[in-house]
Amino acid sequence: ITRISDFLATVDNIEAVEPLAYHSLGAGKFESMGKTGEEKVFNVPEKSLMIEIYNLFENAGFKVIRKSI
């Protein structure tokens, strides 16, 4: 995430960032496609992690849209 923030700092037209948390709403579709739990790559982040990410972007000078928590 820090590397993303560093990269975005080099882009001139970024008005705001909106970090979005992964969610598990598609888990049913995943399973209906015959996929097993072993193939799952992402976990839903804790609220505290999302706050940490928001703070990282704000400390880098970005306006942060906080909708995902």
mmCIF file of C-alpha atoms in Angstrom:
data_model
loop_
_atom_site.group_PDB
_atom_site.id
_atom_site.type_symbol
_atom_site.label_atom_id
_atom_site.label_comp_id
_atom_site.label_asym_id
_atom_site.label_seq_id
_atom_site.Cartn_x
_atom_site.Cartn_y
_atom_site.Cartn_z
ATOM 1 C CA ILE A 1 0.000 0.000 0.000
ATOM 2 C CA THR A 2 2.894 2.338 0.742
ATOM 3 C CA ARG A 3 4.276 1.764 -2.741
ATOM 4 C CA ILE A 4 0.881 2.569 -4.241
ATOM 5 C CA SER A 5 0.754 5.788 -2.230
ATOM 6 C CA ASP A 6 4.278 6.665 -3.359
ATOM 7 C CA PHE A 7 3.343 6.069 -6.991
ATOM 8 C CA LEU A 8 0.107 8.067 -6.761
ATOM 9 C CA ALA A 9 2.089 10.975 -5.308
ATOM 10 C CA THR A 10 3.842 11.254 -8.682
ATOM 11 C CA VAL A 11 0.540 11.633 -10.560
ATOM 12 C CA ASP A 12 -0.683 15.212 -10.943
ATOM 13 C CA ASN A 13 -4.430 14.734 -11.320
ATOM 14 C CA ILE A 14 -5.377 12.618 -8.288
ATOM 15 C CA GLU A 15 -8.205 14.409 -6.492
ATOM 16 C CA ALA A 16 -8.907 11.734 -3.883
ATOM 17 C CA VAL A 17 -8.381 8.062 -3.118
ATOM 18 C CA GLU A 18 -10.990 5.570 -1.952
ATOM 19 C CA PRO A 19 -9.376 2.411 -0.597
ATOM 20 C CA LEU A 20 -11.937 -0.361 -0.749
ATOM 21 C CA ALA A 21 -11.875 -3.405 1.470
ATOM 22 C CA TYR A 22 -12.190 -6.823 -0.087
ATOM 23 C CA HIS A 23 -15.514 -8.371 0.878
ATOM 24 C CA SER A 24 -16.844 -11.900 0.823
ATOM 25 C CA LEU A 25 -20.167 -11.229 -0.905
ATOM 26 C CA GLY A 26 -19.055 -13.241 -3.941
ATOM 27 C CA ALA A 27 -18.141 -16.330 -1.909
ATOM 28 C CA GLY A 28 -21.332 -18.132 -2.954
ATOM 29 C CA LYS A 29 -20.567 -17.641 -6.640
ATOM 30 C CA PHE A 30 -17.006 -18.785 -6.052
ATOM 31 C CA GLU A 31 -18.293 -22.019 -4.547
ATOM 32 C CA SER A 32 -20.972 -22.497 -7.233
ATOM 33 C CA MET A 33 -18.181 -22.482 -9.818
ATOM 34 C CA GLY A 34 -16.749 -25.563 -8.136
ATOM 35 C CA LYS A 35 -13.913 -23.748 -6.413
ATOM 36 C CA THR A 36 -12.783 -24.942 -3.006
ATOM 37 C CA GLY A 37 -11.661 -22.892 -0.036
ATOM 38 C CA GLU A 38 -8.041 -23.784 -0.731
ATOM 39 C CA GLU A 39 -8.000 -21.453 -3.749
ATOM 40 C CA LYS A 40 -9.194 -18.381 -1.867
ATOM 41 C CA VAL A 41 -6.497 -15.748 -1.837
ATOM 42 C CA PHE A 42 -7.994 -12.826 0.058
ATOM 43 C CA ASN A 43 -9.322 -12.349 3.557
ATOM 44 C CA VAL A 44 -11.659 -9.549 4.560
ATOM 45 C CA PRO A 45 -9.443 -6.950 6.269
ATOM 46 C CA GLU A 46 -10.109 -5.930 9.845
ATOM 47 C CA LYS A 47 -11.547 -2.458 10.380
ATOM 48 C CA SER A 48 -8.315 -1.452 12.130
ATOM 49 C CA LEU A 49 -6.302 -2.320 9.003
ATOM 50 C CA MET A 50 -8.561 -0.203 6.806
ATOM 51 C CA ILE A 51 -8.156 2.724 9.214
ATOM 52 C CA GLU A 52 -4.388 2.245 9.029
ATOM 53 C CA ILE A 53 -4.566 2.353 5.224
ATOM 54 C CA TYR A 54 -6.741 5.478 5.273
ATOM 55 C CA ASN A 55 -4.279 7.149 7.638
ATOM 56 C CA LEU A 56 -1.343 6.224 5.422
ATOM 57 C CA PHE A 57 -2.918 7.974 2.438
ATOM 58 C CA GLU A 58 -3.986 10.989 4.504
ATOM 59 C CA ASN A 59 -0.478 11.343 5.952
ATOM 60 C CA ALA A 60 0.838 11.314 2.376
ATOM 61 C CA GLY A 61 -1.383 14.330 1.642
ATOM 62 C CA PHE A 62 -4.306 12.651 -0.124
ATOM 63 C CA LYS A 63 -7.975 13.378 0.420
ATOM 64 C CA VAL A 64 -9.400 9.995 1.463
ATOM 65 C CA ILE A 65 -12.962 8.866 0.890
ATOM 66 C CA ARG A 66 -13.824 6.547 3.785
ATOM 67 C CA LYS A 67 -16.863 4.570 2.647
ATOM 68 C CA SER A 68 -15.801 0.981 3.103
ATOM 69 C CA ILE A 69 -15.898 0.810 6.907
#
